[in-house]
């Protein structure tokens, strides 16, 4: 596996397993830094510096995105409308299921990040930046 970059603004509040991931103003803290690693199968894992991976309880719409001790695979693809943005998908889902800043992209700190069916909402697209 190769570490290719970092992502911010998806903080893991307590930086431990089972914490719900929420949207939060970018501040550069350790809990907003995600290391991306590509697997041999071409999927990705996202992991904080201290260990928890970006994960999920299930693949159902509305499921909270959480921190987990075990690696969870994701697919990452450019957004069709803006090549600078990316979508983070559940691999092999029956219909495209991606990470969504809930409440139609509510910018308030603490807004839950969930899985939701893909649609044109910009709050389902993420910008990767090196930290």
Short mmCIF file of N, CA and C in Angstrom, two decimals:
data_model
loop_
_atom_site.label_atom_id
_atom_site.label_comp_id
_atom_site.label_asym_id
_atom_site.label_seq_id
_atom_site.Cartn_x
_atom_site.Cartn_y
_atom_site.Cartn_z
N UNK A 1 0.84 -1.19 0.00
CA UNK A 1 0.00 0.00 0.00
C UNK A 1 0.88 1.24 0.00
N UNK A 2 0.38 2.28 -0.63
CA UNK A 2 1.13 3.51 -0.74
C UNK A 2 0.29 4.65 -0.19
N UNK A 3 0.87 5.47 0.66
CA UNK A 3 0.17 6.65 1.15
C UNK A 3 0.27 7.73 0.10
N UNK A 4 -0.86 8.24 -0.35
CA UNK A 4 -0.83 9.19 -1.45
C UNK A 4 -1.28 10.59 -1.07
N UNK A 5 -1.84 10.78 0.10
CA UNK A 5 -2.25 12.13 0.45
C UNK A 5 -3.05 12.16 1.73
N UNK A 6 -3.59 13.31 2.03
CA UNK A 6 -4.35 13.54 3.25
C UNK A 6 -5.63 14.28 2.90
N UNK A 7 -6.63 14.14 3.73
CA UNK A 7 -7.88 14.86 3.54
C UNK A 7 -8.24 15.53 4.86
N UNK A 8 -8.83 16.69 4.82
CA UNK A 8 -9.26 17.38 6.02
C UNK A 8 -10.75 17.68 5.98
N UNK A 9 -11.28 18.22 7.06
CA UNK A 9 -12.65 18.68 7.23
C UNK A 9 -13.66 17.58 7.47
N UNK A 10 -13.21 16.34 7.64
CA UNK A 10 -14.06 15.25 8.11
C UNK A 10 -13.46 14.79 9.43
N UNK A 11 -13.70 15.52 10.50
CA UNK A 11 -13.05 15.14 11.75
C UNK A 11 -13.68 13.92 12.40
N UNK A 12 -12.85 13.15 13.05
CA UNK A 12 -13.29 12.06 13.89
C UNK A 12 -13.23 12.63 15.30
N UNK A 13 -14.37 12.99 15.91
CA UNK A 13 -14.39 13.79 17.13
C UNK A 13 -13.48 13.29 18.24
N UNK A 14 -13.51 12.01 18.55
CA UNK A 14 -12.70 11.50 19.65
C UNK A 14 -11.51 10.70 19.17
N UNK A 15 -11.33 10.63 17.86
CA UNK A 15 -10.23 9.87 17.25
C UNK A 15 -10.14 8.46 17.81
N UNK A 16 -11.29 7.83 17.99
CA UNK A 16 -11.29 6.44 18.44
C UNK A 16 -12.37 5.66 17.69
N UNK A 17 -12.36 4.36 17.91
CA UNK A 17 -13.32 3.49 17.22
C UNK A 17 -14.75 3.86 17.59
N UNK A 18 -15.63 3.76 16.65
CA UNK A 18 -17.08 3.98 16.74
C UNK A 18 -17.48 5.44 16.90
N UNK A 19 -16.55 6.38 16.86
CA UNK A 19 -16.93 7.79 16.86
C UNK A 19 -17.61 8.10 15.54
N UNK A 20 -18.67 8.89 15.59
CA UNK A 20 -19.34 9.31 14.37
C UNK A 20 -18.53 10.43 13.73
N UNK A 21 -18.37 10.35 12.43
CA UNK A 21 -17.68 11.40 11.68
C UNK A 21 -18.67 12.52 11.40
N UNK A 22 -18.23 13.76 11.60
CA UNK A 22 -19.09 14.92 11.38
C UNK A 22 -18.35 15.94 10.53
N UNK A 23 -19.11 16.83 9.92
CA UNK A 23 -18.51 17.96 9.23
C UNK A 23 -18.07 18.98 10.26
N UNK A 24 -17.00 19.66 9.97
CA UNK A 24 -16.49 20.66 10.91
C UNK A 24 -15.60 21.62 10.15
N UNK A 25 -15.60 22.87 10.60
CA UNK A 25 -14.72 23.88 10.00
C UNK A 25 -13.28 23.37 9.99
N UNK A 26 -12.60 23.54 8.89
CA UNK A 26 -11.22 23.07 8.76
C UNK A 26 -10.31 23.83 9.71
N UNK A 27 -9.61 23.07 10.58
CA UNK A 27 -8.68 23.69 11.52
C UNK A 27 -7.31 23.01 11.52
N UNK A 28 -7.17 21.94 10.74
CA UNK A 28 -5.87 21.29 10.60
C UNK A 28 -5.49 20.34 11.72
N UNK A 29 -6.41 20.05 12.63
CA UNK A 29 -6.12 19.14 13.73
C UNK A 29 -5.90 17.71 13.26
N UNK A 30 -5.24 16.91 14.12
CA UNK A 30 -4.96 15.51 13.78
C UNK A 30 -6.22 14.74 13.42
N UNK A 31 -7.34 15.07 14.06
CA UNK A 31 -8.56 14.31 13.81
C UNK A 31 -9.22 14.69 12.48
N UNK A 32 -8.65 15.65 11.75
CA UNK A 32 -9.15 15.99 10.42
C UNK A 32 -8.22 15.49 9.32
N UNK A 33 -7.15 14.84 9.69
CA UNK A 33 -6.17 14.37 8.70
C UNK A 33 -6.39 12.89 8.44
N UNK A 34 -6.63 12.57 7.21
CA UNK A 34 -6.87 11.19 6.80
C UNK A 34 -5.81 10.78 5.81
N UNK A 35 -5.13 9.68 6.09
CA UNK A 35 -4.14 9.12 5.18
C UNK A 35 -4.85 8.16 4.23
N UNK A 36 -4.63 8.33 2.95
CA UNK A 36 -5.25 7.47 1.94
C UNK A 36 -4.25 6.42 1.49
N UNK A 37 -4.71 5.18 1.48
CA UNK A 37 -3.87 4.08 1.00
C UNK A 37 -4.68 3.25 0.01
N UNK A 38 -4.08 2.94 -1.12
CA UNK A 38 -4.76 2.13 -2.12
C UNK A 38 -4.41 0.67 -1.92
N UNK A 39 -5.43 -0.19 -1.96
CA UNK A 39 -5.23 -1.62 -1.79
C UNK A 39 -4.83 -2.25 -3.12
N UNK A 40 -4.39 -3.49 -3.06
CA UNK A 40 -4.03 -4.21 -4.29
C UNK A 40 -5.22 -4.36 -5.23
N UNK A 41 -6.44 -4.38 -4.67
CA UNK A 41 -7.65 -4.52 -5.48
C UNK A 41 -8.09 -3.20 -6.11
N UNK A 42 -7.42 -2.10 -5.77
CA UNK A 42 -7.76 -0.80 -6.33
C UNK A 42 -8.70 0.03 -5.49
N UNK A 43 -9.14 -0.50 -4.34
CA UNK A 43 -9.98 0.27 -3.42
C UNK A 43 -9.06 1.15 -2.56
N UNK A 44 -9.67 1.94 -1.71
CA UNK A 44 -8.91 2.84 -0.83
C UNK A 44 -9.33 2.63 0.62
N UNK A 45 -8.39 2.86 1.53
CA UNK A 45 -8.71 2.99 2.95
C UNK A 45 -8.30 4.40 3.35
N UNK A 46 -9.03 4.96 4.31
CA UNK A 46 -8.72 6.27 4.86
C UNK A 46 -8.52 6.07 6.35
N UNK A 47 -7.40 6.55 6.87
CA UNK A 47 -7.02 6.27 8.25
C UNK A 47 -6.46 7.53 8.89
N UNK A 48 -6.81 7.77 10.14
CA UNK A 48 -6.22 8.89 10.85
C UNK A 48 -4.80 8.54 11.28
N UNK A 49 -4.06 9.54 11.66
CA UNK A 49 -2.67 9.33 12.04
C UNK A 49 -2.53 8.35 13.20
N UNK A 50 -3.47 8.38 14.13
CA UNK A 50 -3.37 7.54 15.33
C UNK A 50 -4.12 6.22 15.21
N UNK A 51 -4.73 5.95 14.07
CA UNK A 51 -5.25 4.61 13.91
C UNK A 51 -6.64 4.37 13.38
N UNK A 52 -7.71 5.01 13.87
CA UNK A 52 -9.02 4.62 13.36
C UNK A 52 -9.15 4.86 11.86
N UNK A 53 -9.86 3.93 11.22
CA UNK A 53 -10.16 4.02 9.79
C UNK A 53 -11.53 4.64 9.60
N UNK A 54 -11.74 5.24 8.45
CA UNK A 54 -13.06 5.71 8.07
C UNK A 54 -13.89 4.47 7.76
N UNK A 55 -15.03 4.32 8.44
CA UNK A 55 -15.80 3.09 8.30
C UNK A 55 -17.29 3.34 8.31
N UNK A 56 -18.04 2.24 8.40
CA UNK A 56 -19.50 2.29 8.39
C UNK A 56 -20.03 1.02 9.07
N UNK A 57 -21.24 1.13 9.67
CA UNK A 57 -21.89 -0.03 10.27
C UNK A 57 -22.51 -0.93 9.21
N UNK A 58 -23.06 -0.30 8.18
CA UNK A 58 -23.74 -1.04 7.12
C UNK A 58 -23.60 -0.25 5.82
N UNK A 59 -24.24 -0.74 4.79
CA UNK A 59 -24.23 -0.04 3.50
C UNK A 59 -25.58 0.58 3.20
N UNK A 60 -26.41 0.75 4.23
CA UNK A 60 -27.76 1.29 4.05
C UNK A 60 -27.74 2.82 4.01
N UNK A 61 -28.66 3.37 3.23
CA UNK A 61 -28.80 4.81 3.15
C UNK A 61 -29.08 5.38 4.54
N UNK A 62 -28.39 6.46 4.90
CA UNK A 62 -28.56 7.09 6.20
C UNK A 62 -27.63 6.57 7.28
N UNK A 63 -26.85 5.54 6.98
CA UNK A 63 -25.90 4.98 7.95
C UNK A 63 -24.83 6.01 8.27
N UNK A 64 -24.52 6.17 9.55
CA UNK A 64 -23.45 7.08 9.96
C UNK A 64 -22.10 6.56 9.51
N UNK A 65 -21.25 7.48 9.07
CA UNK A 65 -19.85 7.16 8.81
C UNK A 65 -19.14 7.28 10.16
N UNK A 66 -18.30 6.29 10.48
CA UNK A 66 -17.70 6.19 11.81
C UNK A 66 -16.21 5.92 11.71
N UNK A 67 -15.56 5.93 12.87
CA UNK A 67 -14.19 5.44 12.99
C UNK A 67 -14.24 3.99 13.40
N UNK A 68 -13.33 3.17 12.86
CA UNK A 68 -13.29 1.75 13.18
C UNK A 68 -11.84 1.28 13.21
N UNK A 69 -11.57 0.27 14.03
CA UNK A 69 -10.21 -0.28 14.12
C UNK A 69 -9.81 -1.05 12.87
N UNK A 70 -10.78 -1.61 12.17
CA UNK A 70 -10.49 -2.44 11.00
C UNK A 70 -10.58 -1.62 9.72
N UNK A 71 -9.69 -1.90 8.76
CA UNK A 71 -9.75 -1.18 7.48
C UNK A 71 -11.08 -1.43 6.78
N UNK A 72 -11.62 -0.39 6.19
CA UNK A 72 -12.85 -0.46 5.41
C UNK A 72 -12.53 0.07 4.02
N UNK A 73 -12.96 -0.66 3.00
CA UNK A 73 -12.65 -0.26 1.62
C UNK A 73 -13.66 0.74 1.10
N UNK A 74 -13.15 1.68 0.32
CA UNK A 74 -13.94 2.70 -0.35
C UNK A 74 -13.44 2.82 -1.79
N UNK A 75 -14.30 3.31 -2.66
CA UNK A 75 -13.88 3.70 -4.00
C UNK A 75 -13.90 5.22 -4.04
N UNK A 76 -12.92 5.81 -4.67
CA UNK A 76 -12.83 7.27 -4.79
C UNK A 76 -12.74 7.61 -6.27
N UNK A 77 -13.71 8.43 -6.72
CA UNK A 77 -13.77 8.81 -8.13
C UNK A 77 -14.00 10.31 -8.26
N UNK A 78 -13.47 10.92 -9.33
CA UNK A 78 -13.73 12.35 -9.55
C UNK A 78 -15.23 12.60 -9.74
N UNK A 79 -15.68 13.74 -9.26
CA UNK A 79 -17.06 14.17 -9.48
C UNK A 79 -17.25 14.47 -10.97
N UNK A 80 -18.39 14.09 -11.51
CA UNK A 80 -18.65 14.30 -12.94
C UNK A 80 -18.77 15.78 -13.33
N UNK A 81 -19.17 16.62 -12.38
CA UNK A 81 -19.39 18.04 -12.69
C UNK A 81 -18.20 18.94 -12.37
N UNK A 82 -17.31 18.48 -11.50
CA UNK A 82 -16.16 19.28 -11.11
C UNK A 82 -14.98 18.35 -10.87
N UNK A 83 -14.02 18.36 -11.76
CA UNK A 83 -12.89 17.44 -11.69
C UNK A 83 -11.97 17.67 -10.51
N UNK A 84 -12.13 18.79 -9.79
CA UNK A 84 -11.32 19.05 -8.59
C UNK A 84 -11.94 18.43 -7.35
N UNK A 85 -13.16 17.94 -7.45
CA UNK A 85 -13.87 17.33 -6.33
C UNK A 85 -13.91 15.82 -6.53
N UNK A 86 -14.07 15.10 -5.42
CA UNK A 86 -14.12 13.64 -5.48
C UNK A 86 -15.29 13.13 -4.66
N UNK A 87 -15.75 11.96 -5.05
CA UNK A 87 -16.80 11.26 -4.30
C UNK A 87 -16.22 9.98 -3.73
N UNK A 88 -16.65 9.66 -2.52
CA UNK A 88 -16.17 8.48 -1.80
C UNK A 88 -17.34 7.50 -1.73
N UNK A 89 -17.20 6.37 -2.43
CA UNK A 89 -18.28 5.41 -2.62
C UNK A 89 -18.07 4.13 -1.83
N UNK A 90 -19.19 3.45 -1.54
CA UNK A 90 -19.17 2.08 -1.02
C UNK A 90 -18.95 1.17 -2.23
N UNK A 91 -17.85 0.39 -2.24
CA UNK A 91 -17.62 -0.49 -3.39
C UNK A 91 -18.69 -1.58 -3.50
N UNK A 92 -19.13 -1.85 -4.71
CA UNK A 92 -20.03 -2.96 -4.96
C UNK A 92 -21.45 -2.78 -4.47
N UNK A 93 -21.83 -1.58 -4.05
CA UNK A 93 -23.22 -1.35 -3.61
C UNK A 93 -24.15 -1.53 -4.81
N UNK A 94 -25.39 -2.04 -4.59
CA UNK A 94 -26.32 -2.28 -5.70
C UNK A 94 -26.61 -1.03 -6.52
N UNK A 95 -26.63 0.12 -5.86
CA UNK A 95 -26.74 1.41 -6.56
C UNK A 95 -25.70 2.33 -5.93
N UNK A 96 -25.22 3.35 -6.65
CA UNK A 96 -24.14 4.18 -6.12
C UNK A 96 -24.48 4.78 -4.76
N UNK A 97 -23.68 4.45 -3.76
CA UNK A 97 -23.87 4.93 -2.38
C UNK A 97 -22.58 5.64 -1.99
N UNK A 98 -22.69 6.93 -1.62
CA UNK A 98 -21.49 7.68 -1.29
C UNK A 98 -21.63 8.46 0.00
N UNK A 99 -20.51 9.01 0.45
CA UNK A 99 -20.48 9.79 1.69
C UNK A 99 -21.16 11.13 1.45
N UNK A 100 -21.99 11.54 2.41
CA UNK A 100 -22.87 12.70 2.26
C UNK A 100 -22.82 13.53 3.53
N UNK A 101 -22.60 14.84 3.41
CA UNK A 101 -22.76 15.74 4.56
C UNK A 101 -24.25 15.96 4.70
N UNK A 102 -24.84 15.40 5.76
CA UNK A 102 -26.30 15.32 5.86
C UNK A 102 -26.96 16.69 5.96
N UNK A 103 -28.28 16.64 6.00
CA UNK A 103 -29.12 17.84 6.06
C UNK A 103 -28.83 18.74 4.86
N UNK A 104 -28.70 18.12 3.69
CA UNK A 104 -28.44 18.81 2.43
C UNK A 104 -27.18 19.68 2.49
N UNK A 105 -26.16 19.17 3.18
CA UNK A 105 -24.88 19.87 3.25
C UNK A 105 -24.84 20.98 4.28
N UNK A 106 -25.58 20.81 5.37
CA UNK A 106 -25.60 21.82 6.43
C UNK A 106 -24.16 22.12 6.87
N UNK A 107 -23.70 23.38 6.75
CA UNK A 107 -22.31 23.71 7.07
C UNK A 107 -22.02 23.83 8.57
N UNK A 108 -23.01 23.66 9.42
CA UNK A 108 -22.79 23.81 10.87
C UNK A 108 -21.84 22.73 11.38
N UNK A 109 -20.95 23.13 12.28
CA UNK A 109 -20.06 22.16 12.92
C UNK A 109 -20.90 21.07 13.59
N UNK A 110 -20.48 19.83 13.41
CA UNK A 110 -21.17 18.70 14.04
C UNK A 110 -22.23 18.04 13.18
N UNK A 111 -22.43 18.52 11.95
CA UNK A 111 -23.41 17.89 11.06
C UNK A 111 -22.94 16.47 10.75
N UNK A 112 -23.79 15.46 10.95
CA UNK A 112 -23.38 14.08 10.68
C UNK A 112 -23.00 13.84 9.22
N UNK A 113 -22.03 12.97 9.04
CA UNK A 113 -21.65 12.49 7.71
C UNK A 113 -22.21 11.08 7.60
N UNK A 114 -23.00 10.84 6.56
CA UNK A 114 -23.71 9.57 6.41
C UNK A 114 -23.49 9.01 5.00
N UNK A 115 -24.01 7.82 4.78
CA UNK A 115 -24.07 7.25 3.44
C UNK A 115 -25.39 7.66 2.82
N UNK A 116 -25.37 7.99 1.54
CA UNK A 116 -26.60 8.35 0.85
C UNK A 116 -26.44 8.02 -0.62
N UNK A 117 -27.56 7.72 -1.26
CA UNK A 117 -27.53 7.46 -2.70
C UNK A 117 -27.00 8.66 -3.46
N UNK A 118 -26.27 8.38 -4.52
CA UNK A 118 -25.65 9.45 -5.29
C UNK A 118 -26.69 10.28 -6.02
N UNK A 119 -26.53 11.58 -5.96
CA UNK A 119 -27.28 12.52 -6.77
C UNK A 119 -26.38 13.72 -7.01
N UNK A 120 -26.84 14.78 -7.61
CA UNK A 120 -25.99 15.89 -8.03
C UNK A 120 -25.58 16.83 -6.89
N UNK A 121 -25.94 16.53 -5.66
CA UNK A 121 -25.63 17.41 -4.54
C UNK A 121 -24.13 17.61 -4.34
N UNK A 122 -23.71 18.87 -4.24
CA UNK A 122 -22.30 19.18 -4.01
C UNK A 122 -21.82 18.73 -2.64
N UNK A 123 -22.74 18.53 -1.71
CA UNK A 123 -22.36 18.09 -0.36
C UNK A 123 -22.01 16.60 -0.32
N UNK A 124 -22.00 15.96 -1.48
CA UNK A 124 -21.52 14.58 -1.58
C UNK A 124 -20.13 14.53 -2.22
N UNK A 125 -19.58 15.68 -2.53
CA UNK A 125 -18.26 15.75 -3.17
C UNK A 125 -17.27 16.38 -2.20
N UNK A 126 -16.04 15.92 -2.25
CA UNK A 126 -15.02 16.31 -1.29
C UNK A 126 -13.76 16.76 -2.01
N UNK A 127 -13.06 17.68 -1.39
CA UNK A 127 -11.80 18.18 -1.94
C UNK A 127 -10.66 17.59 -1.12
N UNK A 128 -9.70 17.02 -1.79
CA UNK A 128 -8.51 16.50 -1.13
C UNK A 128 -7.43 17.56 -1.18
N UNK A 129 -6.79 17.77 -0.05
CA UNK A 129 -5.66 18.70 -0.03
C UNK A 129 -4.58 18.13 0.87
N UNK A 130 -3.36 18.36 0.49
CA UNK A 130 -2.26 17.87 1.30
C UNK A 130 -2.14 18.73 2.54
N UNK A 131 -2.00 18.10 3.69
CA UNK A 131 -1.89 18.82 4.97
C UNK A 131 -0.46 18.84 5.46
#
